[in-house]
mmCIF file of C-alpha atoms in Angstrom:
data_model
loop_
_atom_site.group_PDB
_atom_site.id
_atom_site.type_symbol
_atom_site.label_atom_id
_atom_site.label_comp_id
_atom_site.label_asym_id
_atom_site.label_seq_id
_atom_site.Cartn_x
_atom_site.Cartn_y
_atom_site.Cartn_z
ATOM 1 C CA MET A 1 -47.279 -88.157 -77.818
ATOM 2 C CA LYS A 2 -46.053 -84.549 -76.448
ATOM 3 C CA LYS A 3 -46.024 -85.018 -72.781
ATOM 4 C CA VAL A 4 -48.838 -82.894 -70.622
ATOM 5 C CA GLY A 5 -47.598 -80.316 -69.402
ATOM 6 C CA VAL A 6 -49.149 -80.315 -65.643
ATOM 7 C CA GLY A 7 -48.191 -76.588 -63.621
ATOM 8 C CA ILE A 8 -50.434 -76.888 -59.898
ATOM 9 C CA ILE A 9 -51.510 -73.603 -57.500
ATOM 10 C CA GLY A 10 -51.203 -74.728 -53.938
ATOM 11 C CA SER A 11 -48.640 -76.528 -52.183
ATOM 12 C CA GLY A 12 -50.368 -78.297 -48.956
ATOM 13 C CA SER A 13 -50.782 -81.682 -48.284
ATOM 14 C CA ILE A 14 -53.318 -83.225 -51.031
ATOM 15 C CA ALA A 15 -50.454 -81.962 -53.399
ATOM 16 C CA ASP A 16 -47.797 -83.449 -51.722
ATOM 17 C CA ILE A 17 -50.442 -87.047 -50.660
ATOM 18 C CA ALA A 18 -51.678 -87.432 -54.355
ATOM 19 C CA HIS A 19 -51.406 -85.253 -57.317
ATOM 20 C CA CYS A 20 -47.910 -84.614 -57.409
ATOM 21 C CA PRO A 21 -47.081 -88.938 -56.558
ATOM 22 C CA SER A 22 -49.422 -89.430 -58.917
ATOM 23 C CA ILE A 23 -48.528 -86.941 -62.368
ATOM 24 C CA ARG A 24 -45.150 -88.282 -61.306
ATOM 25 C CA GLN A 25 -46.043 -92.199 -61.880
ATOM 26 C CA LEU A 26 -47.592 -91.340 -65.069
ATOM 27 C CA ASP A 27 -45.742 -91.478 -68.258
ATOM 28 C CA ASN A 28 -47.806 -88.455 -71.166
ATOM 29 C CA ALA A 29 -47.550 -86.165 -67.474
ATOM 30 C CA GLU A 30 -45.074 -83.799 -65.929
ATOM 31 C CA LEU A 31 -45.083 -82.021 -63.312
ATOM 32 C CA VAL A 32 -44.136 -78.128 -65.299
ATOM 33 C CA ALA A 33 -44.857 -75.649 -61.985
ATOM 34 C CA LEU A 34 -46.307 -75.801 -58.025
ATOM 35 C CA CYS A 35 -46.942 -72.613 -56.712
ATOM 36 C CA ASP A 36 -48.070 -71.111 -52.941
ATOM 37 C CA ASN A 37 -47.664 -67.867 -52.098
ATOM 38 C CA ASP A 38 -46.322 -69.250 -48.190
ATOM 39 C CA GLN A 39 -42.178 -70.146 -49.417
ATOM 40 C CA GLN A 40 -41.022 -71.836 -46.880
ATOM 41 C CA THR A 41 -44.387 -74.654 -47.812
ATOM 42 C CA LEU A 42 -43.184 -73.495 -51.451
ATOM 43 C CA GLY A 43 -39.240 -74.461 -50.948
ATOM 44 C CA LYS A 44 -40.116 -77.853 -48.646
ATOM 45 C CA MET A 45 -42.710 -79.035 -51.998
ATOM 46 C CA SER A 46 -39.724 -78.038 -54.659
ATOM 47 C CA LYS A 47 -36.938 -79.773 -52.992
ATOM 48 C CA LYS A 48 -38.594 -83.021 -52.669
ATOM 49 C CA TRP A 49 -40.660 -83.690 -55.964
ATOM 50 C CA GLU A 50 -38.715 -81.240 -57.487
ATOM 51 C CA PRO A 51 -40.744 -79.524 -60.605
ATOM 52 C CA LYS A 52 -38.908 -77.131 -63.467
ATOM 53 C CA ARG A 53 -40.767 -73.582 -61.997
ATOM 54 C CA THR A 54 -41.840 -72.600 -58.660
ATOM 55 C CA TYR A 55 -44.257 -69.755 -58.597
ATOM 56 C CA VAL A 56 -45.584 -66.857 -55.671
ATOM 57 C CA ASN A 57 -48.034 -65.770 -57.792
ATOM 58 C CA TYR A 58 -50.911 -67.621 -58.880
ATOM 59 C CA GLN A 59 -51.235 -65.747 -62.021
ATOM 60 C CA ASP A 60 -48.026 -66.210 -63.444
ATOM 61 C CA LEU A 61 -48.411 -70.464 -63.275
ATOM 62 C CA ILE A 62 -51.172 -69.417 -65.680
ATOM 63 C CA LYS A 63 -49.358 -67.180 -68.176
ATOM 64 C CA ASP A 64 -46.607 -70.913 -68.175
ATOM 65 C CA LYS A 65 -47.073 -71.579 -71.987
ATOM 66 C CA GLU A 66 -45.683 -74.664 -70.854
ATOM 67 C CA ILE A 67 -48.492 -75.760 -68.543
ATOM 68 C CA ASP A 68 -51.401 -77.311 -70.113
ATOM 69 C CA VAL A 69 -53.661 -78.302 -67.364
ATOM 70 C CA VAL A 70 -53.809 -76.139 -64.576
ATOM 71 C CA ILE A 71 -54.202 -77.710 -60.904
ATOM 72 C CA ILE A 72 -56.625 -75.562 -58.042
ATOM 73 C CA ALA A 73 -55.627 -77.319 -55.065
ATOM 74 C CA THR A 74 -56.258 -73.858 -52.701
ATOM 75 C CA PRO A 75 -58.959 -74.019 -49.877
ATOM 76 C CA ASN A 76 -62.237 -74.038 -51.390
ATOM 77 C CA GLN A 77 -63.431 -70.572 -51.464
ATOM 78 C CA PHE A 78 -60.528 -69.860 -54.106
ATOM 79 C CA HIS A 79 -62.193 -72.080 -56.837
ATOM 80 C CA ARG A 80 -64.159 -70.148 -58.039
ATOM 81 C CA ASP A 81 -61.840 -66.873 -59.883
ATOM 82 C CA TYR A 82 -58.055 -68.931 -59.874
ATOM 83 C CA ALA A 83 -60.838 -72.187 -62.089
ATOM 84 C CA ILE A 84 -62.279 -68.769 -63.917
ATOM 85 C CA GLU A 85 -58.753 -67.795 -64.782
ATOM 86 C CA ALA A 86 -57.119 -70.566 -65.941
ATOM 87 C CA LEU A 87 -59.929 -71.756 -68.194
ATOM 88 C CA ARG A 88 -60.143 -68.312 -69.474
ATOM 89 C CA ALA A 89 -56.515 -68.812 -69.430
ATOM 90 C CA GLY A 90 -56.930 -71.146 -71.948
ATOM 91 C CA LYS A 91 -55.940 -74.137 -70.357
ATOM 92 C CA HIS A 92 -57.691 -76.901 -69.111
ATOM 93 C CA VAL A 93 -58.979 -77.426 -65.594
ATOM 94 C CA ILE A 94 -58.774 -79.341 -62.465
ATOM 95 C CA CYS A 95 -60.440 -77.964 -59.069
ATOM 96 C CA GLU A 96 -59.783 -79.720 -56.072
ATOM 97 C CA LYS A 97 -63.525 -80.684 -53.883
ATOM 98 C CA PRO A 98 -65.883 -79.287 -53.228
ATOM 99 C CA VAL A 99 -65.584 -77.659 -56.750
ATOM 100 C CA THR A 100 -67.324 -74.495 -55.522
ATOM 101 C CA LEU A 101 -68.601 -73.248 -52.087
ATOM 102 C CA ASN A 102 -72.777 -73.535 -54.307
ATOM 103 C CA THR A 103 -74.547 -73.916 -57.098
ATOM 104 C CA ASP A 104 -74.060 -70.580 -58.510
ATOM 105 C CA GLU A 105 -70.309 -70.112 -58.612
ATOM 106 C CA LEU A 106 -70.443 -73.519 -60.297
ATOM 107 C CA ASP A 107 -72.199 -72.303 -63.037
ATOM 108 C CA ALA A 108 -70.030 -69.622 -63.605
ATOM 109 C CA VAL A 109 -67.211 -71.571 -64.120
ATOM 110 C CA LEU A 110 -68.807 -74.461 -66.182
ATOM 111 C CA ALA A 111 -69.731 -70.992 -68.995
ATOM 112 C CA ALA A 112 -66.408 -69.680 -68.421
ATOM 113 C CA ALA A 113 -65.670 -74.308 -70.247
ATOM 114 C CA ARG A 114 -67.422 -73.339 -72.738
ATOM 115 C CA GLU A 115 -66.610 -70.220 -73.972
ATOM 116 C CA THR A 116 -63.247 -71.704 -74.315
ATOM 117 C CA GLY A 117 -63.890 -75.054 -75.150
ATOM 118 C CA ARG A 118 -60.639 -76.354 -72.327
ATOM 119 C CA ILE A 119 -62.208 -79.396 -69.973
ATOM 120 C CA PHE A 120 -62.942 -78.807 -66.674
ATOM 121 C CA THR A 121 -62.889 -81.630 -64.445
ATOM 122 C CA VAL A 122 -63.302 -82.344 -60.406
ATOM 123 C CA HIS A 123 -60.567 -84.309 -57.942
ATOM 124 C CA GLN A 124 -63.976 -86.964 -57.174
ATOM 125 C CA ASN A 125 -60.754 -89.662 -57.608
ATOM 126 C CA ARG A 126 -62.237 -91.674 -54.768
ATOM 127 C CA ARG A 127 -64.729 -92.909 -57.055
ATOM 128 C CA TRP A 128 -61.883 -95.038 -57.683
ATOM 129 C CA ASP A 129 -61.082 -96.419 -54.375
ATOM 130 C CA THR A 130 -60.867 -100.074 -53.669
ATOM 131 C CA ASP A 131 -63.941 -100.140 -51.465
ATOM 132 C CA TYR A 132 -66.456 -98.169 -53.676
ATOM 133 C CA LEU A 133 -64.937 -100.023 -56.364
ATOM 134 C CA MET A 134 -65.698 -103.831 -55.114
ATOM 135 C CA LEU A 135 -69.759 -102.030 -53.753
ATOM 136 C CA ARG A 136 -70.379 -101.286 -57.478
ATOM 137 C CA GLN A 137 -69.628 -104.334 -59.030
ATOM 138 C CA ILE A 138 -72.048 -106.006 -56.699
ATOM 139 C CA ILE A 139 -74.893 -103.608 -56.907
ATOM 140 C CA ALA A 140 -74.697 -104.044 -60.478
ATOM 141 C CA ASP A 141 -73.847 -108.798 -60.237
ATOM 142 C CA GLY A 142 -77.609 -108.577 -59.266
ATOM 143 C CA THR A 143 -76.182 -110.550 -55.752
ATOM 144 C CA LEU A 144 -78.410 -108.248 -52.894
ATOM 145 C CA GLY A 145 -81.672 -108.070 -55.315
ATOM 146 C CA ARG A 146 -82.990 -104.403 -55.313
ATOM 147 C CA PRO A 147 -80.751 -102.004 -53.121
ATOM 148 C CA ILE A 148 -83.392 -100.645 -50.872
ATOM 149 C CA ALA A 149 -80.799 -98.481 -48.224
ATOM 150 C CA VAL A 150 -77.474 -97.927 -48.767
ATOM 151 C CA GLU A 151 -75.366 -96.490 -45.961
ATOM 152 C CA SER A 152 -71.841 -94.836 -46.499
ATOM 153 C CA ARG A 153 -70.019 -93.796 -43.859
ATOM 154 C CA VAL A 154 -66.257 -92.479 -42.856
ATOM 155 C CA LEU A 155 -65.750 -91.789 -39.218
ATOM 156 C CA GLY A 156 -62.844 -90.662 -37.897
ATOM 157 C CA GLU A 157 -61.263 -90.798 -34.185
ATOM 158 C CA ARG A 158 -58.953 -87.497 -33.917
ATOM 159 C CA GLY A 159 -61.468 -84.975 -32.574
ATOM 160 C CA ILE A 160 -61.360 -81.957 -34.241
ATOM 161 C CA VAL A 161 -61.351 -80.714 -37.901
ATOM 162 C CA PHE A 162 -58.083 -79.049 -38.091
ATOM 163 C CA GLY A 163 -56.109 -76.858 -40.582
ATOM 164 C CA TRP A 164 -57.821 -74.319 -42.891
ATOM 165 C CA ARG A 165 -60.351 -76.720 -42.804
ATOM 166 C CA ALA A 166 -61.665 -75.695 -39.217
ATOM 167 C CA ASP A 167 -62.261 -72.041 -40.846
ATOM 168 C CA PRO A 168 -66.174 -70.858 -41.976
ATOM 169 C CA ALA A 169 -64.813 -68.607 -44.284
ATOM 170 C CA TYR A 170 -62.493 -71.573 -46.554
ATOM 171 C CA GLY A 171 -66.001 -73.008 -46.377
ATOM 172 C CA GLY A 172 -64.114 -76.035 -43.933
ATOM 173 C CA GLY A 173 -66.569 -78.432 -42.368
ATOM 174 C CA MET A 174 -67.301 -81.879 -42.821
ATOM 175 C CA LEU A 175 -69.782 -81.781 -44.794
ATOM 176 C CA TYR A 176 -67.370 -79.965 -47.736
ATOM 177 C CA ASP A 177 -64.741 -82.225 -46.808
ATOM 178 C CA TRP A 178 -66.088 -85.779 -47.057
ATOM 179 C CA GLY A 179 -69.715 -85.259 -47.533
ATOM 180 C CA VAL A 180 -69.073 -83.890 -51.785
ATOM 181 C CA HIS A 181 -67.389 -87.486 -52.580
ATOM 182 C CA GLN A 182 -69.910 -89.527 -50.256
ATOM 183 C CA VAL A 183 -73.680 -88.001 -52.343
ATOM 184 C CA ASP A 184 -70.770 -87.708 -55.749
ATOM 185 C CA GLN A 185 -70.148 -91.804 -54.730
ATOM 186 C CA ILE A 186 -73.910 -92.950 -53.648
ATOM 187 C CA LEU A 187 -75.259 -90.845 -57.369
ATOM 188 C CA GLN A 188 -72.867 -92.652 -59.216
ATOM 189 C CA LEU A 189 -74.302 -95.330 -57.824
ATOM 190 C CA PHE A 190 -77.459 -94.757 -58.688
ATOM 191 C CA PRO A 191 -77.060 -92.701 -61.881
ATOM 192 C CA ASP A 192 -80.750 -93.363 -63.344
ATOM 193 C CA ARG A 193 -82.444 -92.497 -59.828
ATOM 194 C CA LYS A 194 -83.489 -88.545 -58.743
ATOM 195 C CA VAL A 195 -83.084 -87.590 -55.515
ATOM 196 C CA THR A 196 -86.434 -85.881 -54.976
ATOM 197 C CA ARG A 197 -85.701 -85.322 -51.280
ATOM 198 C CA VAL A 198 -82.851 -84.194 -48.886
ATOM 199 C CA PHE A 199 -82.803 -84.303 -44.700
ATOM 200 C CA ALA A 200 -78.966 -82.963 -43.044
ATOM 201 C CA GLN A 201 -78.335 -82.384 -39.830
ATOM 202 C CA LEU A 202 -75.112 -81.050 -39.052
ATOM 203 C CA TRP A 203 -73.356 -80.513 -35.811
ATOM 204 C CA SER A 204 -70.820 -78.832 -34.607
ATOM 205 C CA VAL A 205 -69.357 -81.195 -31.358
ATOM 206 C CA ASN A 206 -66.296 -80.165 -31.057
ATOM 207 C CA THR A 207 -64.963 -77.828 -33.492
ATOM 208 C CA LEU A 208 -66.816 -75.485 -33.289
ATOM 209 C CA GLN A 209 -66.916 -72.775 -36.268
ATOM 210 C CA VAL A 210 -67.565 -75.826 -38.457
ATOM 211 C CA ASP A 211 -70.259 -78.874 -38.809
ATOM 212 C CA ASP A 212 -67.428 -81.525 -37.999
ATOM 213 C CA TYR A 213 -70.633 -84.397 -37.950
ATOM 214 C CA PHE A 214 -73.259 -84.816 -40.430
ATOM 215 C CA LYS A 215 -75.911 -86.930 -41.356
ATOM 216 C CA LEU A 216 -78.003 -87.771 -44.131
ATOM 217 C CA GLU A 217 -80.771 -89.090 -45.203
ATOM 218 C CA LEU A 218 -81.391 -89.300 -50.183
ATOM 219 C CA VAL A 219 -84.236 -90.627 -51.040
ATOM 220 C CA PHE A 220 -84.753 -91.495 -54.724
ATOM 221 C CA ASN A 221 -87.545 -91.814 -56.863
ATOM 222 C CA ASP A 222 -88.567 -95.519 -56.561
ATOM 223 C CA GLN A 223 -88.499 -94.654 -52.609
ATOM 224 C CA SER A 224 -85.476 -96.522 -51.779
ATOM 225 C CA SER A 225 -83.174 -94.189 -49.492
ATOM 226 C CA ALA A 226 -78.825 -92.640 -49.082
ATOM 227 C CA HIS A 227 -78.224 -92.548 -45.302
ATOM 228 C CA VAL A 228 -74.708 -90.721 -45.691
ATOM 229 C CA ALA A 229 -72.861 -90.090 -42.133
ATOM 230 C CA CYS A 230 -69.413 -88.900 -41.411
ATOM 231 C CA GLY A 231 -67.510 -87.452 -38.619
ATOM 232 C CA VAL A 232 -64.419 -86.867 -36.662
ATOM 233 C CA PHE A 233 -64.535 -88.398 -33.333
ATOM 234 C CA ALA A 234 -65.736 -92.384 -33.369
ATOM 235 C CA LEU A 235 -63.516 -94.221 -30.661
ATOM 236 C CA GLU A 236 -66.247 -96.862 -31.888
ATOM 237 C CA LYS A 237 -66.043 -98.081 -36.241
ATOM 238 C CA LEU A 238 -69.547 -98.971 -38.254
ATOM 239 C CA PRO A 239 -69.465 -100.487 -41.587
ATOM 240 C CA ARG A 240 -67.912 -98.269 -43.934
ATOM 241 C CA TRP A 241 -70.587 -99.548 -46.123
ATOM 242 C CA PHE A 242 -74.043 -101.135 -45.568
ATOM 243 C CA VAL A 243 -76.892 -102.592 -48.017
ATOM 244 C CA TYR A 244 -80.450 -104.081 -47.297
ATOM 245 C CA GLY A 245 -81.007 -105.286 -50.715
ATOM 246 C CA SER A 246 -84.456 -107.394 -51.969
ATOM 247 C CA SER A 247 -82.330 -110.534 -51.326
ATOM 248 C CA GLY A 248 -78.748 -110.465 -49.244
ATOM 249 C CA THR A 249 -76.806 -107.862 -47.216
ATOM 250 C CA LEU A 250 -73.954 -106.254 -47.729
ATOM 251 C CA LYS A 251 -71.046 -105.225 -45.353
ATOM 252 C CA ILE A 252 -67.506 -103.474 -45.984
ATOM 253 C CA ASP A 253 -66.136 -102.545 -43.769
ATOM 254 C CA ASP A 254 -62.941 -100.235 -43.692
ATOM 255 C CA PHE A 255 -61.573 -99.012 -47.134
ATOM 256 C CA SER A 256 -59.333 -101.100 -47.367
ATOM 257 C CA ALA A 257 -62.621 -103.323 -48.774
ATOM 258 C CA LYS A 258 -60.499 -106.797 -46.609
ATOM 259 C CA SER A 259 -63.096 -107.417 -44.462
ATOM 260 C CA GLY A 260 -67.015 -107.940 -44.564
ATOM 261 C CA ARG A 261 -69.598 -109.858 -46.697
ATOM 262 C CA ILE A 262 -72.367 -110.432 -48.601
ATOM 263 C CA SER A 263 -74.782 -112.718 -47.097
ATOM 264 C CA LYS A 264 -78.409 -114.886 -48.336
ATOM 265 C CA ILE A 265 -80.688 -117.060 -47.200
ATOM 266 C CA ASN A 266 -79.418 -120.765 -48.161
ATOM 267 C CA ASN A 267 -81.663 -121.257 -51.274
ATOM 268 C CA GLN A 268 -81.330 -124.615 -49.460
ATOM 269 C CA TYR A 269 -83.614 -124.239 -46.117
ATOM 270 C CA THR A 270 -86.781 -122.393 -46.042
ATOM 271 C CA VAL A 271 -87.270 -119.974 -43.673
ATOM 272 C CA GLU A 272 -89.970 -120.743 -41.155
ATOM 273 C CA VAL A 273 -92.185 -118.711 -38.215
ATOM 274 C CA SER A 274 -89.968 -118.840 -35.442
ATOM 275 C CA GLU A 275 -91.847 -121.144 -32.169
ATOM 276 C CA GLY A 276 -91.024 -120.123 -28.382
ATOM 277 C CA VAL A 277 -89.055 -118.106 -26.796
ATOM 278 C CA ASP A 278 -85.686 -116.540 -28.323
ATOM 279 C CA PRO A 279 -83.018 -117.499 -25.420
ATOM 280 C CA VAL A 280 -81.347 -113.486 -26.509
ATOM 281 C CA VAL A 281 -83.659 -111.579 -28.136
ATOM 282 C CA GLY A 282 -87.004 -113.001 -26.528
ATOM 283 C CA SER A 283 -90.297 -113.634 -27.406
ATOM 284 C CA SER A 284 -90.252 -111.356 -30.754
ATOM 285 C CA ARG A 285 -91.571 -114.862 -33.315
ATOM 286 C CA THR A 286 -90.051 -111.601 -36.195
ATOM 287 C CA MET A 287 -86.151 -110.868 -34.920
ATOM 288 C CA ALA A 288 -85.352 -114.508 -33.543
ATOM 289 C CA PRO A 289 -82.828 -115.485 -35.356
ATOM 290 C CA LEU A 290 -81.692 -117.363 -38.506
ATOM 291 C CA ARG A 291 -80.647 -121.367 -38.125
ATOM 292 C CA PRO A 292 -76.657 -121.456 -38.727
ATOM 293 C CA GLU A 293 -77.524 -123.800 -42.298
ATOM 294 C CA GLN A 294 -80.201 -120.845 -43.158
ATOM 295 C CA ILE A 295 -77.971 -118.667 -43.814
ATOM 296 C CA GLN A 296 -75.004 -118.262 -46.255
ATOM 297 C CA HIS A 297 -71.889 -115.401 -45.811
ATOM 298 C CA VAL A 298 -69.934 -115.306 -48.556
ATOM 299 C CA PRO A 299 -66.834 -113.535 -48.558
ATOM 300 C CA LEU A 300 -66.085 -110.239 -50.376
ATOM 301 C CA PRO A 301 -64.868 -110.228 -53.378
ATOM 302 C CA ALA A 302 -60.977 -109.883 -54.057
ATOM 303 C CA PRO A 303 -59.744 -106.723 -54.128
ATOM 304 C CA VAL A 304 -59.352 -104.354 -57.349
ATOM 305 C CA ASP A 305 -56.212 -101.558 -56.491
ATOM 306 C CA ALA A 306 -57.004 -98.534 -59.588
ATOM 307 C CA ALA A 307 -56.032 -96.059 -57.871
ATOM 308 C CA ASN A 308 -54.555 -93.821 -60.710
ATOM 309 C CA ALA A 309 -57.208 -94.073 -62.713
ATOM 310 C CA PHE A 310 -57.842 -90.291 -62.566
ATOM 311 C CA TYR A 311 -54.793 -89.089 -63.605
ATOM 312 C CA GLU A 312 -54.737 -91.478 -66.185
ATOM 313 C CA ASN A 313 -58.054 -90.470 -67.426
ATOM 314 C CA ILE A 314 -57.036 -86.757 -67.782
ATOM 315 C CA VAL A 315 -54.168 -87.424 -69.773
ATOM 316 C CA LEU A 316 -56.319 -89.490 -71.853
ATOM 317 C CA ALA A 317 -58.965 -86.485 -72.069
ATOM 318 C CA CYS A 318 -56.407 -84.389 -73.067
ATOM 319 C CA GLN A 319 -56.440 -85.907 -76.627
ATOM 320 C CA ASP A 320 -59.960 -86.722 -76.455
ATOM 321 C CA PRO A 321 -62.235 -84.783 -74.399
ATOM 322 C CA THR A 322 -65.204 -87.120 -74.439
ATOM 323 C CA GLN A 323 -62.629 -90.183 -72.519
ATOM 324 C CA LEU A 324 -63.734 -87.130 -69.511
ATOM 325 C CA ALA A 325 -64.920 -89.552 -66.234
ATOM 326 C CA VAL A 326 -66.067 -86.921 -64.204
ATOM 327 C CA LYS A 327 -68.419 -84.994 -66.367
ATOM 328 C CA PRO A 328 -69.411 -81.550 -65.555
ATOM 329 C CA ASP A 329 -72.900 -82.662 -65.329
ATOM 330 C CA SER A 330 -72.112 -84.826 -62.919
ATOM 331 C CA VAL A 331 -70.449 -82.539 -60.141
ATOM 332 C CA ARG A 332 -73.564 -79.939 -61.300
ATOM 333 C CA ARG A 333 -75.587 -82.854 -59.219
ATOM 334 C CA THR A 334 -73.458 -83.087 -56.616
ATOM 335 C CA MET A 335 -72.692 -79.351 -55.393
ATOM 336 C CA GLN A 336 -77.072 -79.115 -56.308
ATOM 337 C CA VAL A 337 -77.289 -81.528 -53.237
ATOM 338 C CA ILE A 338 -75.462 -80.598 -50.641
ATOM 339 C CA ASP A 339 -76.558 -77.257 -51.746
ATOM 340 C CA ALA A 340 -79.822 -78.594 -50.468
ATOM 341 C CA ALA A 341 -78.288 -80.331 -47.048
ATOM 342 C CA PHE A 342 -76.783 -77.057 -45.898
ATOM 343 C CA ALA A 343 -80.727 -76.111 -46.860
ATOM 344 C CA SER A 344 -82.188 -78.053 -44.788
ATOM 345 C CA ALA A 345 -79.724 -78.312 -41.633
ATOM 346 C CA ARG A 346 -80.343 -74.652 -41.825
ATOM 347 C CA THR A 347 -84.128 -75.151 -41.740
ATOM 348 C CA ARG A 348 -84.524 -78.179 -39.535
ATOM 349 C CA GLN A 349 -86.374 -79.845 -42.231
ATOM 350 C CA SER A 350 -85.889 -81.520 -44.805
ATOM 351 C CA VAL A 351 -86.060 -80.623 -48.474
ATOM 352 C CA ASP A 352 -87.608 -81.131 -51.333
ATOM 353 C CA VAL A 353 -85.427 -81.602 -54.946
ATOM 354 C CA LEU A 354 -85.459 -83.317 -58.108
ATOM 355 C CA ILE A 355 -81.753 -83.959 -58.916
#
């Protein structure tokens, strides 16, 4: 099979830590070209990753006949125009997230993909994160019963948003940067549920121009919900994932998925009404803790490593587009939720939707 030739527009950190090393791991793909208008950055990346060619002008890369797939790894406000140009030049396109700044921009890109018959997808690679794969499997196994509420948190400690992501003109802020991943994961977790209401709060705590902390609630048509939070100045941690189920509770502490547990009622025991006063809770029969023998704590299953699955799928989809994992319709759904979140934050009211 002919190797898939890849060209990357934008030679910043995501190209360095994600795209270039992942392409190098693939037997059936090769890095043909890198492009960046910062020649110093381009020189460093070229020396490290050794593409066949480098370009300062992205249009020259798009014209390169040896390139089959163009990866757009630029600041967010360029995604729409670069994607459309690459598609119309006959290239398949992988776009960094957020795919565009709103759904209208995305629709223009999807129209170009339909017109040209080229593959268009988005680097929603966190569908294959270790913690997320574990979460999906535990829910699918029915261990927790019906998931009533799922909480997703990404909490950092650095205090501010760095670089161009701190500039609203570039589409900066945490809702664009991490929110699109978190929302995408939730929607993939429940593909048959429709989002009916979105409520979002955005704060600029230490990065005054963009949101560096947000909370987002999604309500589904079955009245279950998801709660998404992200912030860059959390010096104490809450679980990465917390699931309140009808038959049990799940806690996954961090991205490694090596810490946390599943908790269920031990079927050998019944849960009776609490009597008396608990020394910690006080006079609450409802909130008094169970006895240790009444609750069963189960360790998390072994983590699964699927770090390069996104790129492996791209190579497969170049031969058979029906195999594409991150389909445009699913990305559009995520973008619709992000649009609703921004609208909710502006109006300080929940937004009724059907997504």
